[in-house]
mmCIF file of C-alpha atoms in Angstrom:
data_model
loop_
_atom_site.group_PDB
_atom_site.id
_atom_site.type_symbol
_atom_site.label_atom_id
_atom_site.label_comp_id
_atom_site.label_asym_id
_atom_site.label_seq_id
_atom_site.Cartn_x
_atom_site.Cartn_y
_atom_site.Cartn_z
ATOM 1 C CA GLU M 1 109.225 88.160 66.171
ATOM 2 C CA PRO M 2 109.740 91.981 66.467
ATOM 3 C CA GLU M 3 110.236 93.645 69.695
ATOM 4 C CA VAL M 4 110.929 96.998 71.440
ATOM 5 C CA THR M 5 114.449 97.164 72.650
ATOM 6 C CA GLN M 6 115.945 99.850 74.828
ATOM 7 C CA THR M 7 119.680 100.618 75.881
ATOM 8 C CA PRO M 8 121.181 100.504 78.183
ATOM 9 C CA SER M 9 119.643 98.070 80.419
ATOM 10 C CA HIS M 10 121.242 99.885 83.565
ATOM 11 C CA GLN M 11 122.441 103.532 83.804
ATOM 12 C CA VAL M 12 124.206 104.997 86.807
ATOM 13 C CA THR M 13 124.625 108.936 86.891
ATOM 14 C CA GLN M 14 125.317 111.607 89.337
ATOM 15 C CA MET M 15 122.793 113.934 90.394
ATOM 16 C CA GLY M 16 122.636 116.865 87.889
ATOM 17 C CA GLN M 17 123.992 114.875 84.906
ATOM 18 C CA GLU M 18 122.073 114.733 81.818
ATOM 19 C CA VAL M 19 120.910 111.038 80.683
ATOM 20 C CA ILE M 20 119.612 109.878 77.361
ATOM 21 C CA LEU M 21 117.785 106.554 77.273
ATOM 22 C CA ARG M 22 117.280 105.241 74.000
ATOM 23 C CA CYS M 23 114.675 102.786 72.537
ATOM 24 C CA VAL M 24 114.129 101.287 69.152
ATOM 25 C CA PRO M 25 110.586 100.816 68.501
ATOM 26 C CA ILE M 26 108.948 98.249 66.495
ATOM 27 C CA SER M 27 109.371 99.133 62.727
ATOM 28 C CA ASN M 28 106.093 99.996 61.221
ATOM 29 C CA HIS M 29 104.900 101.651 64.502
ATOM 30 C CA LEU M 30 103.597 105.035 64.837
ATOM 31 C CA TYR M 31 102.595 105.819 68.267
ATOM 32 C CA PHE M 32 105.625 105.993 70.897
ATOM 33 C CA TYR M 33 105.245 106.077 74.853
ATOM 34 C CA TRP M 34 107.621 106.550 77.924
ATOM 35 C CA TYR M 35 106.604 105.114 81.102
ATOM 36 C CA ARG M 36 108.617 105.216 84.700
ATOM 37 C CA GLN M 37 108.334 103.025 87.619
ATOM 38 C CA ILE M 38 109.727 104.075 90.838
ATOM 39 C CA LEU M 39 110.878 101.001 93.090
ATOM 40 C CA GLY M 40 107.833 99.722 94.637
ATOM 41 C CA GLN M 41 105.313 102.180 93.052
ATOM 42 C CA LYS M 42 102.960 101.965 90.161
ATOM 43 C CA VAL M 43 104.147 102.285 86.442
ATOM 44 C CA GLU M 44 103.187 105.738 85.260
ATOM 45 C CA PHE M 45 102.698 107.436 81.997
ATOM 46 C CA LEU M 46 105.267 110.212 80.970
ATOM 47 C CA VAL M 47 104.779 111.127 77.495
ATOM 48 C CA SER M 48 103.281 109.881 74.064
ATOM 49 C CA PHE M 49 104.552 110.805 70.974
ATOM 50 C CA TYR M 50 102.997 110.662 67.304
ATOM 51 C CA ASN M 51 103.793 112.368 63.909
ATOM 52 C CA ASN M 52 106.873 113.895 65.354
ATOM 53 C CA GLU M 53 105.448 115.884 68.345
ATOM 54 C CA ILE M 54 104.532 115.191 71.863
ATOM 55 C CA SER M 55 100.621 114.259 71.625
ATOM 56 C CA GLU M 56 100.156 113.855 75.855
ATOM 57 C CA LYS M 57 102.171 114.469 78.470
ATOM 58 C CA SER M 58 101.655 113.777 82.515
ATOM 59 C CA GLU M 59 102.638 116.193 85.160
ATOM 60 C CA ILE M 60 105.744 114.354 85.769
ATOM 61 C CA PHE M 61 107.117 115.350 82.110
ATOM 62 C CA ASP M 62 108.294 118.750 83.200
ATOM 63 C CA ASP M 63 110.857 121.077 81.697
ATOM 64 C CA GLN M 64 113.783 118.690 82.527
ATOM 65 C CA PHE M 65 112.337 116.050 80.177
ATOM 66 C CA SER M 66 112.516 115.742 76.498
ATOM 67 C CA VAL M 67 111.749 113.168 73.687
ATOM 68 C CA GLU M 68 113.185 112.815 70.296
ATOM 69 C CA ARG M 69 112.972 110.745 67.238
ATOM 70 C CA PRO M 70 116.333 111.764 65.856
ATOM 71 C CA ASP M 71 116.075 109.380 62.898
ATOM 72 C CA GLY M 72 113.593 106.746 61.496
ATOM 73 C CA SER M 73 114.255 104.205 64.292
ATOM 74 C CA ASN M 74 115.334 105.388 67.514
ATOM 75 C CA PHE M 75 113.192 107.245 70.023
ATOM 76 C CA THR M 76 114.853 108.958 73.165
ATOM 77 C CA LEU M 77 114.008 110.249 76.177
ATOM 78 C CA LYS M 78 116.240 112.852 77.773
ATOM 79 C CA ILE M 79 116.492 114.130 81.305
ATOM 80 C CA ARG M 80 118.423 117.425 81.504
ATOM 81 C CA SER M 81 119.669 117.679 84.982
ATOM 82 C CA THR M 82 118.925 114.446 86.944
ATOM 83 C CA LYS M 83 117.442 114.358 90.525
ATOM 84 C CA LEU M 84 117.539 111.414 92.932
ATOM 85 C CA GLU M 85 114.023 111.129 92.440
ATOM 86 C CA ASP M 86 114.539 110.417 88.839
ATOM 87 C CA SER M 87 115.615 107.047 89.740
ATOM 88 C CA ALA M 88 113.264 104.269 88.400
ATOM 89 C CA MET M 89 113.079 102.075 85.643
ATOM 90 C CA TYR M 90 111.860 103.594 82.330
ATOM 91 C CA PHE M 91 109.755 101.543 79.944
ATOM 92 C CA CYS M 92 109.401 102.624 76.197
ATOM 93 C CA ALA M 93 106.422 101.434 74.377
ATOM 94 C CA SER M 94 105.125 101.518 70.938
ATOM 95 C CA ARG M 95 101.936 100.511 68.899
ATOM 96 C CA GLU M 96 101.036 100.359 65.322
ATOM 97 C CA GLY M 97 98.125 102.746 65.627
ATOM 98 C CA ARG M 98 96.320 101.803 62.251
ATOM 99 C CA GLY M 99 92.938 100.748 61.838
ATOM 100 C CA SER M 100 91.101 99.063 64.974
ATOM 101 C CA TYR M 101 92.480 99.239 68.394
ATOM 102 C CA ASN M 102 96.093 97.733 68.699
ATOM 103 C CA GLU M 103 97.948 97.179 71.782
ATOM 104 C CA GLN M 104 101.058 98.668 73.258
ATOM 105 C CA PHE M 105 104.468 96.535 73.106
ATOM 106 C CA PHE M 106 106.819 97.286 75.964
ATOM 107 C CA GLY M 107 110.536 97.242 75.917
ATOM 108 C CA PRO M 108 112.450 95.385 78.635
ATOM 109 C CA GLY M 109 113.225 98.801 80.265
ATOM 110 C CA THR M 110 116.393 101.032 81.464
ATOM 111 C CA ARG M 111 116.935 100.903 85.135
ATOM 112 C CA LEU M 112 118.330 104.475 85.832
ATOM 113 C CA THR M 113 120.218 105.162 89.433
ATOM 114 C CA VAL M 114 120.898 108.748 90.278
ATOM 115 C CA LEU M 115 123.380 109.104 92.970
ATOM 116 C CA ALA B 1 90.085 110.556 85.057
ATOM 117 C CA GLN B 2 90.796 106.944 85.465
ATOM 118 C CA SER B 3 92.504 104.913 88.345
ATOM 119 C CA VAL B 4 93.065 101.488 89.154
ATOM 120 C CA THR B 5 93.416 99.590 92.325
ATOM 121 C CA GLN B 6 94.865 95.889 92.811
ATOM 122 C CA LEU B 7 93.687 94.646 96.076
ATOM 123 C CA ASP B 8 96.497 92.592 96.695
ATOM 124 C CA SER B 9 100.198 93.528 96.809
ATOM 125 C CA GLN B 10 101.523 89.553 96.827
ATOM 126 C CA VAL B 11 99.400 86.210 96.326
ATOM 127 C CA PRO B 12 101.233 83.243 97.660
ATOM 128 C CA VAL B 13 99.739 80.159 96.140
ATOM 129 C CA PHE B 14 101.120 76.342 95.496
ATOM 130 C CA GLU B 15 101.152 74.733 92.305
ATOM 131 C CA GLU B 16 98.327 73.601 90.585
ATOM 132 C CA ALA B 17 96.105 75.647 92.814
ATOM 133 C CA PRO B 18 93.512 78.195 91.239
ATOM 134 C CA VAL B 19 94.385 81.727 91.722
ATOM 135 C CA GLU B 20 92.438 85.177 91.262
ATOM 136 C CA LEU B 21 94.194 88.363 91.051
ATOM 137 C CA ARG B 22 91.717 91.448 91.797
ATOM 138 C CA CYS B 23 91.519 94.664 89.956
ATOM 139 C CA ASN B 24 89.040 97.301 90.509
ATOM 140 C CA TYR B 25 88.754 100.539 88.376
ATOM 141 C CA SER B 26 87.350 103.893 88.443
ATOM 142 C CA SER B 27 86.188 105.785 85.436
ATOM 143 C CA SER B 28 83.673 108.605 84.524
ATOM 144 C CA VAL B 29 84.011 107.429 80.728
ATOM 145 C CA SER B 30 84.103 104.078 78.757
ATOM 146 C CA VAL B 31 87.151 102.265 79.235
ATOM 147 C CA TYR B 32 89.591 99.222 77.808
ATOM 148 C CA LEU B 33 91.078 97.079 80.488
ATOM 149 C CA PHE B 34 94.116 95.028 80.411
ATOM 150 C CA TRP B 35 96.273 92.586 82.347
ATOM 151 C CA TYR B 36 100.020 92.739 81.728
ATOM 152 C CA VAL B 37 102.684 90.455 83.110
ATOM 153 C CA GLN B 38 106.141 91.272 83.981
ATOM 154 C CA TYR B 39 108.689 88.373 84.506
ATOM 155 C CA PRO B 40 112.255 89.255 86.144
ATOM 156 C CA ASN B 41 114.232 91.380 84.157
ATOM 157 C CA GLN B 42 111.785 91.571 81.154
ATOM 158 C CA GLY B 43 109.329 94.011 79.975
ATOM 159 C CA LEU B 44 105.525 94.254 80.148
ATOM 160 C CA GLN B 45 103.696 91.617 78.307
ATOM 161 C CA LEU B 46 100.085 91.820 77.384
ATOM 162 C CA LEU B 47 98.082 88.820 78.988
ATOM 163 C CA LEU B 48 94.582 89.742 77.686
ATOM 164 C CA LYS B 49 92.580 92.873 76.978
ATOM 165 C CA TYR B 50 88.624 93.741 77.341
ATOM 166 C CA LEU B 51 87.556 96.111 74.399
ATOM 167 C CA SER B 52 83.837 95.435 74.278
ATOM 168 C CA GLY B 53 81.540 92.324 73.600
ATOM 169 C CA SER B 54 81.757 89.260 75.698
ATOM 170 C CA THR B 55 82.604 90.030 79.450
ATOM 171 C CA LEU B 56 84.754 86.903 79.723
ATOM 172 C CA VAL B 57 88.160 87.394 77.809
ATOM 173 C CA LYS B 58 90.506 84.573 77.387
ATOM 174 C CA GLY B 59 94.373 85.082 77.428
ATOM 175 C CA ILE B 60 97.593 83.546 77.070
ATOM 176 C CA ASN B 61 99.198 81.072 79.351
ATOM 177 C CA GLY B 62 95.493 79.909 80.392
ATOM 178 C CA PHE B 63 94.498 83.031 81.976
ATOM 179 C CA GLU B 64 91.233 84.586 81.823
ATOM 180 C CA ALA B 65 89.368 87.919 83.229
ATOM 181 C CA GLU B 66 85.890 88.896 83.447
ATOM 182 C CA PHE B 67 84.552 92.502 83.322
ATOM 183 C CA ASN B 68 82.096 93.347 85.612
ATOM 184 C CA LYS B 69 80.686 96.732 84.898
ATOM 185 C CA SER B 70 78.454 97.115 87.830
ATOM 186 C CA GLN B 71 81.138 96.107 90.210
ATOM 187 C CA THR B 72 83.780 98.265 88.049
ATOM 188 C CA SER B 73 86.050 94.866 88.418
ATOM 189 C CA PHE B 74 88.297 92.992 86.158
ATOM 190 C CA HIS B 75 89.652 90.130 88.017
ATOM 191 C CA LEU B 76 92.117 87.766 86.568
ATOM 192 C CA ARG B 77 91.960 83.969 86.994
ATOM 193 C CA LYS B 78 93.564 80.748 86.140
ATOM 194 C CA PRO B 79 92.329 77.320 87.343
ATOM 195 C CA SER B 80 95.705 75.681 88.140
ATOM 196 C CA VAL B 81 98.617 77.717 88.330
ATOM 197 C CA HIS B 82 102.486 76.775 87.408
ATOM 198 C CA ILE B 83 105.782 77.494 88.825
ATOM 199 C CA SER B 84 106.563 79.527 85.848
ATOM 200 C CA ASP B 85 103.454 81.901 86.462
ATOM 201 C CA THR B 86 105.479 83.388 89.077
ATOM 202 C CA ALA B 87 105.704 86.938 88.174
ATOM 203 C CA GLU B 88 104.369 90.339 88.747
ATOM 204 C CA TYR B 89 100.707 91.245 87.083
ATOM 205 C CA PHE B 90 99.587 94.482 86.320
ATOM 206 C CA CYS B 91 95.967 95.450 85.748
ATOM 207 C CA ALA B 92 95.821 98.786 83.573
ATOM 208 C CA VAL B 93 93.014 100.649 81.980
ATOM 209 C CA SER B 94 92.896 103.272 79.315
ATOM 210 C CA ARG B 95 89.878 105.441 77.700
ATOM 211 C CA ALA B 96 87.956 103.943 75.172
ATOM 212 C CA GLY B 97 88.606 104.823 71.469
ATOM 213 C CA GLY B 98 91.796 106.041 69.921
ATOM 214 C CA TYR B 99 95.431 105.273 71.068
ATOM 215 C CA ASN B 100 95.133 106.725 74.627
ATOM 216 C CA LYS B 101 97.725 105.952 77.571
ATOM 217 C CA LEU B 102 97.538 103.000 80.076
ATOM 218 C CA ILE B 103 96.953 103.956 83.307
ATOM 219 C CA PHE B 104 98.489 100.981 85.735
ATOM 220 C CA GLY B 105 97.623 99.423 89.210
ATOM 221 C CA ALA B 106 100.382 98.816 91.742
ATOM 222 C CA GLY B 107 100.722 95.396 90.789
ATOM 223 C CA THR B 108 100.343 91.985 92.234
ATOM 224 C CA ARG B 109 103.118 89.804 92.913
ATOM 225 C CA LEU B 110 102.159 86.149 92.381
ATOM 226 C CA ALA B 111 104.498 83.575 94.088
ATOM 227 C CA VAL B 112 103.645 79.991 93.361
ATOM 228 C CA HIS B 113 105.316 77.409 95.447
ATOM 229 C CA PRO B 114 105.895 73.530 95.096
#
């Protein structure tokens, strides 16, 4: 069964460093999303991406964040200069986006720890 | 804007007992409603969804939920739980129509004891 994959599973970085979180969505999917979950808090929407551009972003998704689909398979989230408060679990999701409603499929997440 | 409230952060229950996980939502527009489950070290898996039609929806693993528009609720139920149901459960809402973002509740940790 096709699935969304994410690498790495755990990333530890120093404050101020850049990190890139990687996701491989399901191959025929058109819509891509990043969500995050700070420990003990809700899963929060960050950004959605369709047709090679951002379709919606939350107020969390400031200039420190960017997303990219550098090739036909990967979907990345870059945090330019990490802060302590960026420590969270980051989930990638994708959906087919054709026809009637179809669900978002989530990856297993990347746990980001900023020291 | 939409919001979701999950009324219980933790629900302990004995194996083979029934369980109800509560979810209320707030929205000024029509919404779709979802329940996701997260097992340890795994991603979020869709249990069931309500888009339209029958207010009682059945999902995987014997779970069901009932949409109640007047009470703005979407409670999740299972008549008899197993140890393997121990997980975190998230209620979520999205604006109806299109491929909109999900807005999640804080989650309910279901702990099934032998």
